[in-house]
Amino acid sequence: MAKPKTVYYCTGCGFESARWLGRCPSCDAWNTFDDAPVVRPAKGASARAVATPLRAAGPVRLAAIEETRIARRRTGMREFDGLLGGGIVPGSLVLLGGPPGAGKSTLLLQLATALARDGAGTVYVCGEESAAQTKLRAQRIGAADSLLVFPETNLRAVLDALERDVPEILVVDSIQTMWLPDVESFAGSVSQIRDCTQVLMEFAKRTGCATFVVGHVTKDGAIAGPRLLEHLVDTVLYFEGDASGEYRIVRAYKNRFGGIDEICVFSMDDRGLHEVADPSALFLQSRGARPSGTCVVPTLVGQRPVLVEIQALVGEAAYGTPRRLAANVDAARLAMIIAILERRAGMQLGGHDIYCSVAGGLRVVETGADLGIALAIASAFRDIPLASGAVAFGELGLSGELRSVSLPVRRAAEATKLGFTRLIAPDAARDVATAIRLAFD
């Protein structure tokens, strides 16, 4: 009897190899390879047995295609609907990723519950938990009894059962636990994840069933599995920030039916996730007098202006090489801003440690926060707070000039709505040195 073939796989990202490797070439993790026997399909089974998609007879002129209006399904969560671009698109495939404990399963169970209560046919496929465990979690968050739960990991059995009565919404938790009996690999491997996602995509497009898929992440925070997984789906949502905190931030990294970089903020308690309607008030927290080293910035998250507090700390370096640490801010951008302050504003920062972060856990990546970072560092360096009621935004050029950024009127309107009275922007100052003088007056 022939010895079963063994394949080695990375437990962090699912990369497969014919031999054991000390370091994974996909995620660069060390000593993460494990072995598993290859499951051979039954005779006559196809190596890639997926439902055959409908194919057009040939090219069709764009003008000849009939126009169809997409009726989006509202979830009952206003902020989450905005994150998706206005609601759930029929036939869409949405991937939700995030670190363990962030609330992926809780959010989708709440979503499925709200839709089932609203009369939409909803099926929740629980591959990681038994039906009894899912019910315990559902009772904690007040789930509807009309929600259909399908405890199964064989994706072919799941889709065959749903073909008889196609639901409007399908939730798969998670894609790493699903497997196809006709694929020569184990659940969670690259080939299983890829083929299961392709089968789900074909099912969603053919039947119009909107499908949500939970995806695990690697040690580096990337969604586990092949990069093809993110290319196949229509929308990629990801939990950001500290998973142990009270608040959760979900960001859209890809959206074929809406804007990217939009966020939805949730607060989490023992009853589940609750939407935060005003993220600016959350990220600002205290509205009293601010200490030195802080600056409020109206930043853009997608198309929404959100006010965040940027904090900086400057101290003399204890060792020969000063430290430059950034939390939720681009480290390369921080280094450039420090160089501009030294060269164009006359600040001797070369012998100081500099720490910069964004309060609240929201990551700021746009260049409109450059001026706010510079003012926070200048305030910490001088140990003098900025003027009361001041907010700042603008991009810094290498010559020290301030450059305009997108949607300045909306940024200013958001700051005014929250009671800020002084705006430091490219219209008020031409360079960073002038902006610093205005900020301390």
GROMACS .gro file of C-alpha atoms in nm:
model
  441
    1MET     CA    1   0.000   0.000   0.000
    2ALA     CA    2   0.139   0.333  -0.105
    3LYS     CA    3   0.231   0.575   0.173
    4PRO     CA    4   0.004   0.883   0.171
    5LYS     CA    5   0.169   1.193   0.037
    6THR     CA    6   0.244   1.467   0.290
    7VAL     CA    7   0.238   1.839   0.228
    8TYR     CA    8   0.381   2.105   0.459
    9TYR     CA    9   0.193   2.426   0.526
   10CYS     CA   10   0.251   2.749   0.719
   11THR     CA   11   0.016   2.777   1.016
   12GLY     CA   12   0.038   3.154   0.993
   13CYS     CA   13  -0.063   3.223   0.634
   14GLY     CA   14  -0.142   2.883   0.479
   15PHE     CA   15   0.151   2.871   0.232
   16GLU     CA   16   0.212   2.515   0.108
   17SER     CA   17   0.541   2.344   0.034
   18ALA     CA   18   0.649   1.996  -0.068
   19ARG     CA   19   0.918   2.000   0.205
   20TRP     CA   20   0.960   2.147   0.551
   21LEU     CA   21   1.095   2.503   0.563
   22GLY     CA   22   1.234   2.690   0.861
   23ARG     CA   23   1.112   3.026   0.733
   24CYS     CA   24   0.792   3.085   0.540
   25PRO     CA   25   0.865   3.261   0.207
   26SER     CA   26   0.515   3.413   0.211
   27CYS     CA   27   0.485   3.575   0.556
   28ASP     CA   28   0.852   3.547   0.672
   29ALA     CA   29   0.749   3.370   0.993
   30TRP     CA   30   0.994   3.123   1.151
   31ASN     CA   31   0.917   2.764   1.258
   32THR     CA   32   0.552   2.777   1.157
   33PHE     CA   33   0.545   2.479   0.915
   34ASP     CA   34   0.341   2.174   0.999
   35ASP     CA   35   0.263   1.864   0.798
   36ALA     CA   36  -0.069   1.716   0.690
   37PRO     CA   37  -0.159   1.425   0.460
   38VAL     CA   38  -0.305   1.507   0.122
   39VAL     CA   39  -0.667   1.397   0.086
   40ARG     CA   40  -0.720   1.228  -0.249
   41PRO     CA   41  -1.056   1.279  -0.419
   42ALA     CA   42  -1.279   0.986  -0.507
   43LYS     CA   43  -1.256   0.839  -0.854
   44GLY     CA   44  -1.425   1.046  -1.115
   45ALA     CA   45  -1.416   1.360  -0.904
   46SER     CA   46  -1.280   1.664  -1.073
   47ALA     CA   47  -0.986   1.841  -0.919
   48ARG     CA   48  -1.170   2.168  -0.955
   49ALA     CA   49  -1.535   2.077  -0.951
   50VAL     CA   50  -1.713   2.408  -0.931
   51ALA     CA   51  -2.046   2.506  -1.075
   52THR     CA   52  -2.012   2.620  -1.433
   53PRO     CA   53  -2.082   2.993  -1.457
   54LEU     CA   54  -2.309   3.128  -1.724
   55ARG     CA   55  -2.110   3.257  -2.020
   56ALA     CA   56  -2.208   3.516  -2.277
   57ALA     CA   57  -2.217   3.408  -2.641
   58GLY     CA   58  -1.974   3.681  -2.739
   59PRO     CA   59  -1.883   4.047  -2.693
   60VAL     CA   60  -2.178   4.281  -2.644
   61ARG     CA   61  -2.187   4.653  -2.710
   62LEU     CA   62  -2.215   4.861  -2.398
   63ALA     CA   63  -2.517   5.043  -2.541
   64ALA     CA   64  -2.698   4.711  -2.593
   65ILE     CA   65  -2.675   4.611  -2.227
   66GLU     CA   66  -2.999   4.668  -2.042
   67GLU     CA   67  -2.982   4.910  -1.753
   68THR     CA   68  -3.073   4.768  -1.416
   69ARG     CA   69  -3.126   4.958  -1.095
   70ILE     CA   70  -2.968   4.794  -0.794
   71ALA     CA   71  -3.196   4.799  -0.491
   72ARG     CA   72  -2.965   4.792  -0.192
   73ARG     CA   73  -3.077   4.615   0.122
   74ARG     CA   74  -3.059   4.830   0.435
   75THR     CA   75  -2.915   4.659   0.742
   76GLY     CA   76  -3.065   4.881   1.011
   77MET     CA   77  -2.714   5.004   1.097
   78ARG     CA   78  -2.685   5.348   0.941
   79GLU     CA   79  -2.308   5.380   0.978
   80PHE     CA   80  -2.247   5.028   0.846
   81ASP     CA   81  -2.471   5.097   0.547
   82GLY     CA   82  -2.258   5.404   0.471
   83LEU     CA   83  -1.945   5.193   0.498
   84LEU     CA   84  -2.081   4.958   0.230
   85GLY     CA   85  -2.177   5.252   0.006
   86GLY     CA   86  -2.546   5.277   0.094
   87GLY     CA   87  -2.645   4.921   0.186
   88ILE     CA   88  -2.592   4.560   0.080
   89VAL     CA   89  -2.577   4.500  -0.295
   90PRO     CA   90  -2.751   4.175  -0.405
   91GLY     CA   91  -2.499   3.920  -0.527
   92SER     CA   92  -2.203   4.094  -0.364
   93LEU     CA   93  -1.923   3.910  -0.184
   94VAL     CA   94  -1.788   4.088   0.127
   95LEU     CA   95  -1.477   3.982   0.320
   96LEU     CA   96  -1.449   4.089   0.686
   97GLY     CA   97  -1.107   4.047   0.847
   98GLY     CA   98  -0.946   4.142   1.173
   99PRO     CA   99  -0.745   4.014   1.470
  100PRO     CA  100  -0.888   3.752   1.709
  101GLY     CA  101  -1.142   3.896   1.949
  102ALA     CA  102  -1.206   4.210   1.745
  103GLY     CA  103  -1.574   4.127   1.698
  104LYS     CA  104  -1.598   3.982   1.346
  105SER     CA  105  -1.838   3.702   1.435
  106THR     CA  106  -2.037   3.925   1.671
  107LEU     CA  107  -2.084   4.195   1.407
  108LEU     CA  108  -2.200   3.952   1.138
  109LEU     CA  109  -2.428   3.768   1.380
  110GLN     CA  110  -2.588   4.102   1.474
  111LEU     CA  111  -2.615   4.189   1.105
  112ALA     CA  112  -2.777   3.854   1.022
  113THR     CA  113  -3.014   3.894   1.317
  114ALA     CA  114  -3.124   4.242   1.210
  115LEU     CA  115  -3.187   4.128   0.853
  116ALA     CA  116  -3.376   3.814   0.962
  117ARG     CA  117  -3.593   4.025   1.192
  118ASP     CA  118  -3.663   4.255   0.895
  119GLY     CA  119  -3.794   3.961   0.692
  120ALA     CA  120  -3.488   3.885   0.478
  121GLY     CA  121  -3.403   3.517   0.432
  122THR     CA  122  -3.071   3.486   0.617
  123VAL     CA  123  -2.848   3.182   0.676
  124TYR     CA  124  -2.555   3.187   0.918
  125VAL     CA  125  -2.302   2.911   0.845
  126CYS     CA  126  -2.105   2.850   1.165
  127GLY     CA  127  -1.793   2.653   1.080
  128GLU     CA  128  -1.597   2.745   1.393
  129GLU     CA  129  -1.870   2.684   1.650
  130SER     CA  130  -2.141   2.427   1.707
  131ALA     CA  131  -2.507   2.523   1.677
  132ALA     CA  132  -2.541   2.526   2.058
  133GLN     CA  133  -2.239   2.758   2.099
  134THR     CA  134  -2.375   2.991   1.833
  135LYS     CA  135  -2.711   3.003   2.011
  136LEU     CA  136  -2.543   3.098   2.339
  137ARG     CA  137  -2.371   3.391   2.170
  138ALA     CA  138  -2.689   3.484   1.985
  139GLN     CA  139  -2.891   3.494   2.308
  140ARG     CA  140  -2.636   3.727   2.462
  141ILE     CA  141  -2.682   3.983   2.185
  142GLY     CA  142  -3.058   3.930   2.152
  143ALA     CA  143  -3.067   3.747   1.818
  144ALA     CA  144  -3.394   3.676   1.639
  145ASP     CA  145  -3.537   3.323   1.653
  146SER     CA  146  -3.608   3.339   1.279
  147LEU     CA  147  -3.235   3.330   1.195
  148LEU     CA  148  -3.131   3.006   1.021
  149VAL     CA  149  -2.809   2.851   1.153
  150PHE     CA  150  -2.617   2.594   0.946
  151PRO     CA  151  -2.339   2.416   1.143
  152GLU     CA  152  -2.134   2.271   0.856
  153THR     CA  153  -1.781   2.301   0.716
  154ASN     CA  154  -1.832   2.110   0.390
  155LEU     CA  155  -1.900   2.399   0.154
  156ARG     CA  156  -2.033   2.172  -0.120
  157ALA     CA  157  -2.299   2.035   0.119
  158VAL     CA  158  -2.388   2.389   0.228
  159LEU     CA  159  -2.439   2.522  -0.124
  160ASP     CA  160  -2.625   2.210  -0.240
  161ALA     CA  161  -2.871   2.258   0.046
  162LEU     CA  162  -2.911   2.631  -0.029
  163GLU     CA  163  -2.974   2.572  -0.400
  164ARG     CA  164  -3.324   2.446  -0.313
  165ASP     CA  165  -3.413   2.765  -0.127
  166VAL     CA  166  -3.166   3.046  -0.201
  167PRO     CA  167  -3.144   3.294   0.089
  168GLU     CA  168  -3.109   3.668   0.044
  169ILE     CA  169  -2.813   3.690   0.283
  170LEU     CA  170  -2.546   3.427   0.352
  171VAL     CA  171  -2.283   3.456   0.627
  172VAL     CA  172  -1.984   3.217   0.628
  173ASP     CA  173  -1.783   3.210   0.951
  174SER     CA  174  -1.508   3.151   0.855
  175ILE     CA  175  -1.354   3.085   0.514
  176GLN     CA  176  -1.053   2.913   0.679
  177THR     CA  177  -1.279   2.636   0.815
  178MET     CA  178  -1.455   2.562   0.484
  179TRP     CA  179  -1.341   2.280   0.259
  180LEU     CA  180  -1.441   2.118  -0.068
  181PRO     CA  181  -1.426   1.735  -0.087
  182ASP     CA  182  -1.294   1.747  -0.444
  183VAL     CA  183  -0.986   1.957  -0.363
  184GLU     CA  184  -0.665   1.774  -0.273
  185SER     CA  185  -0.582   1.966   0.041
  186PHE     CA  186  -0.693   2.034   0.397
  187ALA     CA  187  -0.920   2.307   0.534
  188GLY     CA  188  -0.737   2.637   0.570
  189SER     CA  189  -0.478   2.567   0.302
  190VAL     CA  190  -0.415   2.809   0.019
  191SER     CA  191  -0.585   2.589  -0.240
  192GLN     CA  192  -0.894   2.530  -0.023
  193ILE     CA  193  -0.934   2.899   0.061
  194ARG     CA  194  -0.891   2.996  -0.304
  195ASP     CA  195  -1.136   2.739  -0.441
  196CYS     CA  196  -1.394   2.792  -0.167
  197THR     CA  197  -1.391   3.165  -0.234
  198GLN     CA  198  -1.432   3.107  -0.607
  199VAL     CA  199  -1.729   2.877  -0.545
  200LEU     CA  200  -1.889   3.133  -0.312
  201MET     CA  201  -1.832   3.409  -0.567
  202GLU     CA  202  -1.997   3.206  -0.842
  203PHE     CA  203  -2.292   3.120  -0.615
  204ALA     CA  204  -2.340   3.485  -0.513
  205LYS     CA  205  -2.328   3.622  -0.869
  206ARG     CA  206  -2.551   3.350  -1.012
  207THR     CA  207  -2.822   3.357  -0.747
  208GLY     CA  208  -2.804   3.718  -0.628
  209CYS     CA  209  -2.737   3.606  -0.269
  210ALA     CA  210  -2.528   3.867  -0.086
  211THR     CA  211  -2.250   3.678   0.093
  212PHE     CA  212  -2.038   3.782   0.390
  213VAL     CA  213  -1.720   3.589   0.466
  214VAL     CA  214  -1.506   3.606   0.782
  215GLY     CA  215  -1.130   3.590   0.723
  216HIS     CA  216  -0.855   3.524   0.977
  217VAL     CA  217  -0.532   3.723   0.986
  218THR     CA  218  -0.163   3.633   1.009
  219LYS     CA  219   0.084   3.744   1.277
  220ASP     CA  220   0.161   4.054   1.070
  221GLY     CA  221  -0.206   4.153   1.056
  222ALA     CA  222  -0.263   4.061   0.689
  223ILE     CA  223  -0.563   3.849   0.590
  224ALA     CA  224  -0.452   3.485   0.586
  225GLY     CA  225  -0.456   3.300   0.258
  226PRO     CA  226  -0.359   3.389  -0.098
  227ARG     CA  227  -0.373   3.750  -0.216
  228LEU     CA  228  -0.623   3.625  -0.473
  229LEU     CA  229  -0.876   3.611  -0.187
  230GLU     CA  230  -0.890   3.992  -0.165
  231HIS     CA  231  -0.899   4.027  -0.544
  232LEU     CA  232  -1.197   3.793  -0.583
  233VAL     CA  233  -1.429   3.963  -0.336
  234ASP     CA  234  -1.618   4.285  -0.404
  235THR     CA  235  -1.554   4.449  -0.067
  236VAL     CA  236  -1.281   4.410   0.195
  237LEU     CA  237  -1.360   4.533   0.547
  238TYR     CA  238  -1.104   4.522   0.825
  239PHE     CA  239  -1.111   4.577   1.201
  240GLU     CA  240  -0.846   4.832   1.303
  241GLY     CA  241  -0.713   4.955   1.635
  242ASP     CA  242  -0.668   4.780   1.967
  243ALA     CA  243  -0.888   4.472   1.987
  244SER     CA  244  -0.878   4.484   2.368
  245GLY     CA  245  -1.024   4.833   2.396
  246GLU     CA  246  -1.383   4.949   2.424
  247TYR     CA  247  -1.409   5.079   2.068
  248ARG     CA  248  -1.374   4.903   1.733
  249ILE     CA  249  -1.299   5.068   1.400
  250VAL     CA  250  -1.399   4.895   1.074
  251ARG     CA  251  -1.239   5.038   0.759
  252ALA     CA  252  -1.321   4.964   0.394
  253TYR     CA  253  -0.998   4.885   0.208
  254LYS     CA  254  -1.174   4.783  -0.112
  255ASN     CA  255  -1.528   4.851  -0.229
  256ARG     CA  256  -1.658   4.807  -0.581
  257PHE     CA  257  -1.992   4.961  -0.485
  258GLY     CA  258  -1.874   5.255  -0.272
  259GLY     CA  259  -1.579   5.458  -0.150
  260ILE     CA  260  -1.267   5.320   0.014
  261ASP     CA  261  -1.109   5.434   0.342
  262GLU     CA  262  -1.454   5.493   0.491
  263ILE     CA  263  -1.481   5.390   0.855
  264CYS     CA  264  -1.750   5.276   1.094
  265VAL     CA  265  -1.689   5.306   1.469
  266PHE     CA  266  -1.847   5.067   1.719
  267SER     CA  267  -1.848   5.052   2.096
  268MET     CA  268  -1.842   4.701   2.240
  269ASP     CA  269  -1.998   4.566   2.559
  270ASP     CA  270  -2.149   4.238   2.679
  271ARG     CA  271  -2.452   4.300   2.456
  272GLY     CA  272  -2.249   4.323   2.135
  273LEU     CA  273  -2.141   4.609   1.908
  274HIS     CA  274  -2.314   4.947   1.900
  275GLU     CA  275  -2.261   5.213   1.635
  276VAL     CA  276  -2.102   5.547   1.726
  277ALA     CA  277  -2.282   5.816   1.527
  278ASP     CA  278  -2.029   6.097   1.597
  279PRO     CA  279  -1.670   5.966   1.568
  280SER     CA  280  -1.522   6.317   1.605
  281ALA     CA  281  -1.659   6.357   1.956
  282LEU     CA  282  -1.526   6.012   2.043
  283PHE     CA  283  -1.170   6.072   1.921
  284LEU     CA  284  -1.151   6.413   2.090
  285GLN     CA  285  -1.281   6.288   2.426
  286SER     CA  286  -1.201   6.582   2.659
  287ARG     CA  287  -1.318   6.926   2.549
  288GLY     CA  288  -1.132   7.123   2.818
  289ALA     CA  289  -0.798   7.304   2.800
  290ARG     CA  290  -0.544   7.092   2.616
  291PRO     CA  291  -0.187   7.048   2.740
  292SER     CA  292   0.125   7.116   2.540
  293GLY     CA  293   0.208   6.869   2.265
  294THR     CA  294  -0.148   6.828   2.135
  295CYS     CA  295  -0.317   6.955   1.821
  296VAL     CA  296  -0.665   6.887   1.685
  297VAL     CA  297  -0.675   6.804   1.314
  298PRO     CA  298  -0.984   6.775   1.089
  299THR     CA  299  -0.872   6.478   0.885
  300LEU     CA  300  -1.056   6.300   0.606
  301VAL     CA  301  -1.160   5.936   0.640
  302GLY     CA  302  -1.287   5.849   0.295
  303GLN     CA  303  -1.517   6.143   0.225
  304ARG     CA  304  -1.607   6.207   0.589
  305PRO     CA  305  -1.428   6.475   0.796
  306VAL     CA  306  -1.331   6.342   1.139
  307LEU     CA  307  -1.158   6.545   1.408
  308VAL     CA  308  -0.870   6.365   1.581
  309GLU     CA  309  -0.622   6.469   1.845
  310ILE     CA  310  -0.254   6.432   1.753
  311GLN     CA  311  -0.020   6.406   2.049
  312ALA     CA  312   0.356   6.454   2.055
  313LEU     CA  313   0.625   6.420   2.322
  314VAL     CA  314   0.975   6.566   2.285
  315GLY     CA  315   1.256   6.501   2.531
  316GLU     CA  316   1.634   6.500   2.535
  317ALA     CA  317   1.783   6.178   2.405
  318ALA     CA  318   1.924   5.957   2.678
  319TYR     CA  319   2.154   5.779   2.432
  320GLY     CA  320   2.358   5.888   2.133
  321THR     CA  321   2.092   5.819   1.869
  322PRO     CA  322   1.754   5.990   1.927
  323ARG     CA  323   1.440   5.779   1.891
  324ARG     CA  324   1.157   5.854   1.648
  325LEU     CA  325   0.845   5.652   1.727
  326ALA     CA  326   0.507   5.687   1.552
  327ALA     CA  327   0.176   5.526   1.652
  328ASN     CA  328  -0.106   5.540   1.393
  329VAL     CA  329   0.105   5.787   1.192
  330ASP     CA  330   0.332   5.711   0.897
  331ALA     CA  331   0.687   5.689   1.038
  332ALA     CA  332   0.847   5.808   0.713
  333ARG     CA  333   0.615   6.110   0.705
  334LEU     CA  334   0.703   6.190   1.066
  335ALA     CA  335   1.075   6.186   0.987
  336MET     CA  336   1.019   6.425   0.695
  337ILE     CA  337   0.817   6.667   0.912
  338ILE     CA  338   1.092   6.668   1.177
  339ALA     CA  339   1.349   6.752   0.909
  340ILE     CA  340   1.132   7.039   0.782
  341LEU     CA  341   1.096   7.181   1.135
  342GLU     CA  342   1.472   7.171   1.184
  343ARG     CA  343   1.558   7.325   0.849
  344ARG     CA  344   1.268   7.567   0.786
  345ALA     CA  345   1.149   7.658   1.138
  346GLY     CA  346   1.483   7.672   1.319
  347MET     CA  347   1.405   7.403   1.579
  348GLN     CA  348   1.704   7.205   1.705
  349LEU     CA  349   1.546   6.862   1.728
  350GLY     CA  350   1.849   6.650   1.634
  351GLY     CA  351   1.930   6.560   1.995
  352HIS     CA  352   1.577   6.488   2.112
  353ASP     CA  353   1.358   6.180   2.127
  354ILE     CA  354   1.025   6.241   1.952
  355TYR     CA  355   0.709   6.035   1.998
  356CYS     CA  356   0.392   6.099   1.800
  357SER     CA  357   0.054   5.926   1.812
  358VAL     CA  358  -0.314   5.969   1.727
  359ALA     CA  359  -0.545   5.944   2.028
  360GLY     CA  360  -0.830   5.695   2.000
  361GLY     CA  361  -0.662   5.435   1.779
  362LEU     CA  362  -0.760   5.579   1.440
  363ARG     CA  363  -0.477   5.554   1.187
  364VAL     CA  364  -0.416   5.876   0.992
  365VAL     CA  365  -0.249   5.831   0.654
  366GLU     CA  366  -0.345   6.144   0.459
  367THR     CA  367  -0.103   6.434   0.404
  368GLY     CA  368  -0.355   6.688   0.534
  369ALA     CA  369  -0.243   6.603   0.888
  370ASP     CA  370   0.115   6.722   0.825
  371LEU     CA  371   0.060   7.067   0.977
  372GLY     CA  372  -0.114   6.923   1.283
  373ILE     CA  373   0.179   6.687   1.346
  374ALA     CA  374   0.426   6.974   1.306
  375LEU     CA  375   0.234   7.199   1.548
  376ALA     CA  376   0.204   6.919   1.806
  377ILE     CA  377   0.583   6.864   1.792
  378ALA     CA  378   0.650   7.240   1.814
  379SER     CA  379   0.416   7.268   2.114
  380ALA     CA  380   0.585   6.977   2.291
  381PHE     CA  381   0.933   7.115   2.212
  382ARG     CA  382   0.849   7.459   2.356
  383ASP     CA  383   0.628   7.309   2.630
  384ILE     CA  384   0.359   7.567   2.547
  385PRO     CA  385   0.000   7.471   2.457
  386LEU     CA  386  -0.148   7.589   2.130
  387ALA     CA  387  -0.403   7.871   2.125
  388SER     CA  388  -0.742   7.782   2.268
  389GLY     CA  389  -0.997   7.660   2.013
  390ALA     CA  390  -0.737   7.605   1.738
  391VAL     CA  391  -0.744   7.335   1.472
  392ALA     CA  392  -0.497   7.291   1.187
  393PHE     CA  393  -0.466   7.106   0.859
  394GLY     CA  394  -0.244   7.130   0.553
  395GLU     CA  395   0.029   6.948   0.363
  396LEU     CA  396   0.394   7.042   0.416
  397GLY     CA  397   0.634   7.074   0.126
  398LEU     CA  398   1.007   7.015   0.165
  399SER     CA  399   1.073   7.388   0.131
  400GLY     CA  400   0.845   7.451   0.428
  401GLU     CA  401   0.547   7.583   0.232
  402LEU     CA  402   0.189   7.489   0.313
  403ARG     CA  403  -0.006   7.323   0.034
  404SER     CA  404  -0.381   7.300  -0.001
  405VAL     CA  405  -0.564   6.973   0.063
  406SER     CA  406  -0.895   6.832  -0.053
  407LEU     CA  407  -1.234   6.938   0.086
  408PRO     CA  408  -1.117   7.229   0.307
  409VAL     CA  409  -1.471   7.364   0.346
  410ARG     CA  410  -1.602   7.037   0.486
  411ARG     CA  411  -1.308   7.014   0.727
  412ALA     CA  412  -1.370   7.366   0.851
  413ALA     CA  413  -1.744   7.304   0.886
  414GLU     CA  414  -1.683   6.994   1.101
  415ALA     CA  415  -1.447   7.191   1.328
  416THR     CA  416  -1.696   7.478   1.361
  417LYS     CA  417  -1.977   7.236   1.444
  418LEU     CA  418  -1.775   7.106   1.741
  419GLY     CA  419  -1.702   7.455   1.872
  420PHE     CA  420  -1.351   7.533   1.742
  421THR     CA  421  -1.301   7.899   1.658
  422ARG     CA  422  -0.949   7.929   1.513
  423LEU     CA  423  -0.853   7.760   1.189
  424ILE     CA  424  -0.488   7.735   1.081
  425ALA     CA  425  -0.483   7.627   0.717
  426PRO     CA  426  -0.291   7.699   0.394
  427ASP     CA  427  -0.517   8.001   0.330
  428ALA     CA  428  -0.409   8.161   0.660
  429ALA     CA  429  -0.036   8.084   0.640
  430ARG     CA  430   0.205   8.035   0.353
  431ASP     CA  431   0.473   7.835   0.537
  432VAL     CA  432   0.520   7.630   0.850
  433ALA     CA  433   0.704   7.904   1.040
  434THR     CA  434   0.412   8.144   0.996
  435ALA     CA  435   0.167   7.873   1.098
  436ILE     CA  436   0.362   7.810   1.419
  437ARG     CA  437   0.350   8.181   1.507
  438LEU     CA  438  -0.026   8.193   1.447
  439ALA     CA  439  -0.081   7.878   1.654
  440PHE     CA  440   0.086   8.026   1.965
  441ASP     CA  441  -0.070   8.376   1.949
   0.00000   0.00000   0.00000
